[in-house]
Tab-separated table of C-alpha atoms in Angstrom:
chain	number	residue	atom	x	y	z
A	643	MET	CA	138.149	126.567	95.182
A	644	GLU	CA	137.747	129.056	91.863
A	645	LEU	CA	134.463	128.892	89.640
A	646	ARG	CA	137.172	129.214	86.590
A	647	ILE	CA	138.877	126.097	87.948
A	648	LEU	CA	135.635	124.307	88.526
A	649	ARG	CA	134.936	124.872	85.031
A	650	TYR	CA	138.040	123.629	83.621
A	651	PHE	CA	137.571	120.516	85.998
A	652	LEU	CA	134.022	119.862	84.111
A	653	ALA	CA	135.271	120.572	80.820
A	654	VAL	CA	138.099	117.862	81.233
A	655	SER	CA	135.575	115.327	83.086
A	656	GLN	CA	133.297	115.857	79.802
A	657	GLU	CA	135.680	115.745	77.209
A	658	LYS	CA	137.993	112.895	78.943
A	659	ASN	CA	140.882	114.213	77.400
A	660	ILE	CA	142.960	117.259	78.321
A	661	THR	CA	143.787	118.312	74.734
A	662	LYS	CA	140.392	118.150	73.751
A	663	ALA	CA	139.363	120.071	77.275
A	664	ALA	CA	141.943	122.649	76.620
A	665	GLU	CA	140.919	123.381	72.797
A	666	LYS	CA	137.437	123.764	74.105
A	667	LEU	CA	138.256	126.122	76.677
A	668	LEU	CA	140.626	128.032	74.514
A	669	VAL	CA	143.759	127.518	76.901
A	670	SER	CA	147.004	125.549	76.385
A	671	GLN	CA	147.531	122.136	77.211
A	672	PRO	CA	150.302	122.665	79.555
A	673	THR	CA	148.259	125.743	81.200
A	674	LEU	CA	145.216	123.498	81.660
A	675	SER	CA	147.211	120.071	83.144
A	676	LYS	CA	149.316	122.745	85.517
A	677	GLN	CA	145.872	124.006	86.787
A	678	LEU	CA	144.228	120.814	87.418
A	679	SER	CA	147.590	119.418	89.307
A	680	ASP	CA	147.366	122.548	91.372
A	681	PHE	CA	143.684	121.754	92.012
A	682	GLU	CA	144.097	118.338	93.086
A	683	LYS	CA	147.188	119.398	95.407
A	684	GLU	CA	144.550	121.925	96.849
A	685	LEU	CA	142.226	119.495	97.662
A	686	GLY	CA	144.476	116.657	98.598
A	687	THR	CA	143.307	114.127	96.555
A	688	LYS	CA	143.264	112.421	93.029
A	689	LEU	CA	140.816	113.619	90.765
A	690	PHE	CA	141.636	111.539	87.635
A	691	VAL	CA	143.138	108.682	86.365
A	692	ARG	CA	145.503	109.533	83.496
A	693	GLY	CA	145.229	106.736	81.250
A	694	HIS	CA	146.932	106.574	77.484
A	695	ARG	CA	143.842	107.425	75.532
A	696	GLN	CA	141.604	109.003	77.982
A	697	ILE	CA	141.413	110.070	81.533
A	698	THR	CA	138.718	108.775	83.883
A	699	LEU	CA	137.384	110.105	87.151
A	700	THR	CA	138.325	108.899	90.654
A	701	SER	CA	135.753	108.447	93.157
A	702	GLN	CA	136.112	111.816	94.552
A	703	GLY	CA	136.201	113.381	90.983
A	704	ALA	CA	133.159	111.683	90.430
A	705	TYR	CA	131.798	113.291	93.627
A	706	LEU	CA	133.308	116.651	92.924
A	707	ARG	CA	131.727	116.546	89.506
A	708	SER	CA	128.194	116.246	90.641
A	709	LYS	CA	128.562	119.143	93.240
A	710	ALA	CA	130.768	121.556	90.814
A	711	GLU	CA	127.817	120.980	88.314
A	712	GLU	CA	125.349	122.450	90.950
A	713	ILE	CA	127.637	124.954	91.894
A	714	VAL	CA	128.236	126.251	88.343
A	715	SER	CA	124.715	125.838	87.436
A	716	LEU	CA	123.634	128.310	90.384
A	717	ALA	CA	126.322	130.610	89.702
A	718	ASP	CA	125.187	130.997	86.155
A	719	LYS	CA	121.873	131.330	87.152
A	720	THR	CA	122.566	134.165	89.656
A	721	ALA	CA	124.348	136.156	87.063
A	722	LEU	CA	121.887	135.690	84.518
A	723	ASN	CA	119.136	137.113	87.259
A	724	ILE	CA	121.126	140.119	87.700
A	725	GLN	CA	119.724	142.399	85.245
A	726	THR	CA	118.499	146.248	84.950
A	727	ASN	CA	115.223	147.229	86.149
A	728	GLN	CA	113.852	147.468	82.604
A	729	VAL	CA	114.524	143.953	81.911
A	730	ILE	CA	113.013	140.638	82.805
A	731	SER	CA	115.330	137.899	82.185
A	732	GLY	CA	117.246	134.850	83.490
A	733	ASP	CA	115.921	131.556	84.710
A	734	LEU	CA	112.665	130.113	86.082
A	735	THR	CA	113.482	126.842	87.238
A	736	ILE	CA	110.806	124.541	89.117
A	737	GLY	CA	111.313	121.101	90.443
A	738	ALA	CA	107.952	118.530	90.527
A	739	GLY	CA	106.518	115.256	90.422
A	740	GLU	CA	104.163	114.413	88.273
A	741	SER	CA	100.481	115.858	88.832
A	742	ILE	CA	97.796	117.449	86.844
A	743	GLY	CA	98.105	120.514	88.624
A	744	MET	CA	101.322	120.936	86.708
A	745	LYS	CA	99.351	122.114	83.723
A	746	ARG	CA	98.858	125.565	85.454
A	747	ILE	CA	102.514	125.818	86.444
A	748	ILE	CA	103.451	124.856	82.965
A	749	ASP	CA	101.080	127.406	81.208
A	750	LEU	CA	102.219	130.392	83.428
A	751	MET	CA	105.783	129.410	82.565
A	752	GLY	CA	105.010	129.509	78.761
A	753	ASN	CA	103.197	132.833	79.133
A	754	ILE	CA	106.151	134.301	80.872
A	755	ASN	CA	108.733	132.861	78.303
A	756	GLN	CA	106.578	134.348	75.324
A	757	ASP	CA	106.138	137.710	77.344
A	758	TYR	CA	109.790	138.021	77.899
A	759	PRO	CA	111.654	135.785	75.601
A	760	ASP	CA	115.090	136.322	77.431
A	761	VAL	CA	113.781	134.418	80.300
A	762	LYS	CA	114.711	130.831	80.042
A	763	ILE	CA	112.205	128.169	81.695
A	764	HIS	CA	113.565	124.642	83.301
A	765	LEU	CA	111.418	121.672	84.297
A	766	ILE	CA	112.972	119.418	86.878
A	767	SER	CA	111.309	116.120	87.638
A	768	GLY	CA	111.819	114.088	90.607
A	769	THR	CA	110.236	112.925	94.020
A	770	ALA	CA	109.285	115.691	96.599
A	771	ASP	CA	112.039	114.948	98.864
A	772	GLU	CA	114.313	115.433	95.780
A	773	MET	CA	112.903	118.578	95.171
A	774	GLU	CA	113.163	119.952	98.408
A	775	THR	CA	116.766	119.152	98.540
A	776	MET	CA	117.241	121.437	95.425
A	777	LEU	CA	115.179	124.050	96.719
A	778	ASN	CA	117.113	124.501	100.083
A	779	ASN	CA	120.287	124.239	97.911
A	780	GLY	CA	119.419	126.805	95.461
A	781	SER	CA	119.324	124.374	92.367
A	782	THR	CA	115.559	125.185	91.966
A	783	ASP	CA	113.650	128.521	92.638
A	784	PHE	CA	110.606	126.717	93.462
A	785	ALA	CA	109.333	123.282	94.100
A	786	VAL	CA	105.417	121.828	93.781
A	787	PHE	CA	104.598	119.343	96.515
A	788	MET	CA	101.802	116.734	96.122
A	789	GLY	CA	100.285	115.898	99.279
A	790	GLU	CA	100.840	116.759	102.609
A	791	ARG	CA	104.038	118.144	104.063
A	792	ASN	CA	105.631	120.456	106.493
A	793	LEU	CA	105.483	123.840	105.301
A	794	ASN	CA	106.592	125.652	108.334
A	795	ASP	CA	110.165	126.640	106.587
A	796	TYR	CA	108.717	127.861	103.267
A	797	ASN	CA	106.318	130.611	101.566
A	798	TYR	CA	103.692	128.670	99.789
A	799	LEU	CA	100.469	128.951	97.643
A	800	GLN	CA	98.089	125.896	97.586
A	801	LEU	CA	96.598	125.212	94.141
A	802	PRO	CA	92.822	124.470	93.726
A	803	GLU	CA	93.764	121.395	91.914
A	804	THR	CA	94.050	117.950	93.378
A	805	ASP	CA	95.653	114.668	92.926
A	806	ARG	CA	93.143	111.624	93.211
A	807	TRP	CA	94.763	108.255	93.839
A	808	GLY	CA	93.768	105.188	92.003
A	809	VAL	CA	95.105	102.224	89.891
A	810	ILE	CA	96.134	102.235	86.510
A	811	MET	CA	95.577	98.966	84.742
A	812	ARG	CA	94.843	97.420	81.411
A	813	LYS	CA	91.462	97.654	79.872
A	814	ASP	CA	90.955	94.136	79.663
A	815	SER	CA	91.892	93.545	83.386
A	816	SER	CA	89.344	91.827	85.816
A	817	LEU	CA	89.270	94.997	87.699
A	818	ALA	CA	88.362	97.338	84.801
A	819	ASP	CA	84.514	96.807	85.078
A	820	LYS	CA	84.559	98.298	88.620
A	821	THR	CA	83.929	101.876	89.043
A	822	ALA	CA	86.541	102.076	91.975
A	823	ILE	CA	88.914	99.574	93.754
A	824	SER	CA	88.732	98.867	97.311
A	825	PRO	CA	91.709	97.371	99.256
A	826	THR	CA	90.094	93.591	99.120
A	827	ASP	CA	90.163	94.110	95.168
A	828	LEU	CA	94.228	94.177	95.052
A	829	LEU	CA	94.555	91.134	97.135
A	830	GLU	CA	97.409	88.973	95.087
A	831	LYS	CA	96.995	91.273	92.537
A	832	PRO	CA	100.856	92.426	91.788
A	833	LEU	CA	101.348	95.882	92.480
A	834	LEU	CA	103.452	98.845	91.529
A	835	ILE	CA	103.611	101.621	94.110
A	836	SER	CA	105.812	104.965	94.169
A	837	SER	CA	109.192	104.482	95.887
A	838	GLN	CA	108.523	107.708	97.701
A	839	GLU	CA	104.843	106.913	98.803
A	840	ILE	CA	106.028	103.277	100.132
A	841	SER	CA	108.944	104.620	101.991
A	842	ARG	CA	106.225	107.029	103.568
A	843	SER	CA	103.634	104.043	104.195
A	844	ARG	CA	101.006	106.475	102.502
A	845	PHE	CA	98.686	103.797	101.929
A	846	LYS	CA	98.951	101.964	105.273
A	847	ASN	CA	95.375	103.392	106.643
A	848	TRP	CA	94.006	102.742	103.476
A	849	TRP	CA	94.302	99.181	102.926
A	850	GLY	CA	94.331	98.877	106.961
A	851	ASN	CA	95.074	95.326	108.116
A	852	LEU	CA	95.310	93.919	104.530
A	853	GLY	CA	98.804	95.690	104.297
A	854	SER	CA	100.828	92.525	104.944
A	855	GLN	CA	98.763	90.396	102.234
A	856	MET	CA	99.458	92.903	99.458
A	857	ASN	CA	101.641	91.761	96.881
A	858	ILE	CA	104.103	94.655	96.139
A	859	ILE	CA	106.277	93.374	93.050
A	860	GLY	CA	108.361	96.869	92.776
A	861	THR	CA	108.378	100.309	92.887
A	862	PHE	CA	108.904	103.434	90.613
A	863	THR	CA	109.753	107.214	90.764
A	864	LEU	CA	107.983	108.552	87.608
A	865	VAL	CA	104.969	106.974	85.815
A	866	PHE	CA	105.830	107.015	82.179
A	867	ASN	CA	108.260	104.025	82.230
A	868	ALA	CA	106.328	101.928	85.065
A	869	GLU	CA	103.363	102.269	82.526
A	870	PHE	CA	104.855	99.723	79.996
A	871	LEU	CA	104.839	97.209	82.996
A	872	VAL	CA	100.976	97.754	83.209
A	873	GLU	CA	100.655	97.657	79.532
A	874	ASN	CA	102.744	94.382	79.125
A	875	GLY	CA	100.192	92.630	81.703
A	876	THR	CA	102.827	92.667	84.373
A	877	ALA	CA	101.530	94.724	87.293
A	878	TYR	CA	98.755	97.219	88.684
A	879	MET	CA	99.642	100.388	89.437
A	880	LEU	CA	98.885	102.955	92.049
A	881	SER	CA	99.277	106.353	90.834
A	882	PHE	CA	97.722	109.660	90.487
A	883	ASP	CA	94.666	110.234	87.713
A	884	ASN	CA	95.367	111.807	84.341
A	885	LEU	CA	98.884	110.483	84.197
A	886	ILE	CA	98.147	108.031	81.585
A	887	ASN	CA	100.732	108.523	78.633
A	888	ARG	CA	98.399	109.465	75.435
A	889	THR	CA	100.303	106.483	73.501
A	890	ASN	CA	98.866	104.243	76.051
A	891	GLN	CA	95.389	105.457	76.093
A	892	THR	CA	94.195	102.654	74.281
A	893	GLU	CA	95.543	99.983	76.412
A	894	LEU	CA	95.128	101.394	79.658
A	895	THR	CA	92.375	102.971	82.072
A	896	PHE	CA	92.497	104.500	85.704
A	897	ARG	CA	90.013	103.664	88.716
A	898	PRO	CA	89.750	105.728	91.648
A	899	LEU	CA	90.398	104.102	95.289
A	900	ASP	CA	87.382	103.581	97.777
A	901	PRO	CA	87.644	104.859	99.984
A	902	PRO	CA	89.089	107.894	98.077
A	903	MET	CA	92.442	109.373	98.643
A	904	ILE	CA	92.891	112.925	97.304
A	905	GLU	CA	95.940	115.071	97.755
A	906	PRO	CA	96.654	118.768	97.902
A	907	ILE	CA	99.192	120.319	95.598
A	908	THR	CA	101.313	123.224	96.795
A	909	ILE	CA	103.844	125.256	95.426
A	910	VAL	CA	106.491	126.278	97.847
A	911	TRP	CA	109.948	128.759	97.680
A	912	LYS	CA	112.001	129.630	100.679
A	913	LYS	CA	111.596	132.281	103.071
A	914	ASN	CA	113.800	134.905	103.912
A	915	THR	CA	115.387	135.223	100.324
A	916	VAL	CA	115.689	137.913	97.668
A	917	LEU	CA	113.525	136.737	94.683
A	918	SER	CA	114.936	137.490	91.301
A	919	LYS	CA	112.558	139.669	89.081
A	920	VAL	CA	111.436	136.359	87.380
A	921	ASP	CA	110.503	134.486	90.599
A	922	GLN	CA	108.454	137.890	91.530
A	923	LEU	CA	106.846	137.994	88.148
A	924	PHE	CA	105.904	134.193	88.622
A	925	ILE	CA	104.458	134.311	92.137
A	926	LYS	CA	102.320	137.704	90.823
A	927	ARG	CA	100.870	135.814	87.795
A	928	LEU	CA	100.248	132.755	89.931
A	929	GLN	CA	98.540	134.932	92.538
A	930	ALA	CA	96.311	136.314	89.574
A	931	SER	CA	95.517	132.821	88.184
A	932	LEU	CA	94.304	131.536	91.716
A	933	HIS	CA	92.185	134.725	92.231
A	934	ASN	CA	90.555	134.165	88.699
A	935	ASN	CA	89.449	130.682	90.145
A	936	ASP	CA	87.981	132.217	93.197
C-alpha cells in the first residue's frame, strides 16, 4: 500500500470524480483509473461505486478514507519534522479537551510559532480517550488529560493549574443565588453531563445514594454547543469552571460543587520515542514556564 496510491484514493474520494481528481493530481484520467482498479484488486474489495455523474465510497472505501487520512497526515508531518540542525520547523500537534489549563499550552505554542514561523501549530479537541488513541497512533505529539489517569506508559508534566467542577446555569435560575451546589440541589433538575464522565461514573461518589434520582437528560462532548441548551432554559450543565462562552456570559453563570471536585491537568507524550526538534523545544519551554511558577 503506497503513499502515492493513498493520495490518489483520497483525491478521488474528495472530488467524487476521477477526471477532476486526475486534473488535481496532474496525471491522466486513464492512468488514475488503472491505478485505482489495481488498488482495489490488491485489497480484494470494491472501494467505489461508479455512477454516471459521480462516484461514491463503499463502506470499505469510507473506512479506508479515515485510515488513509491518518497515514498520509502522519507521513507528511514526519517529513516536515526532518530538518537540518540549524532549522526548527515542522508540526506541533496537541490534543486536549476544554480546560483553563490550555491557556498556558496555547501561549507556549503561539510563542514558538512567533519565534520559528516555519513551525505549524495544530490543536485537536476531543475526549481524553480519543486523545490517548491519537497519541498512541502518532496523530498527535502531545495530549492534555484533565483528571486522574493511568500514566505509566507515558512521560508527563503536571501543570499547576487545576479544573474545578461545577454547574453552568442561567443567571435567573433558582440555584443561582447559592454560592455552591450540593447533590440535593440538583434533584429533579434536568442535567447535561459529559459523555466521557458519565461512562466513567465520575460523579458516583459525589452524589452518593442520590445518583438514581438524578434527572440526566443528555450528554455532550464539548461545552460550546451544550451551552445553548443551558441558555434556552432546557438544562443545567455539569462542567469545569472558566469555560462559559464569552458571548453567553450575560445569560449564564457558574457555581462550584459542594463538596468540591478538583481535577489535575497533565500533559503527556509517548515514552521510548524519538522527539522532533519542535517537540523538544516545546517540552523545554513548558518546563521553564513551570519552573517560573515555583
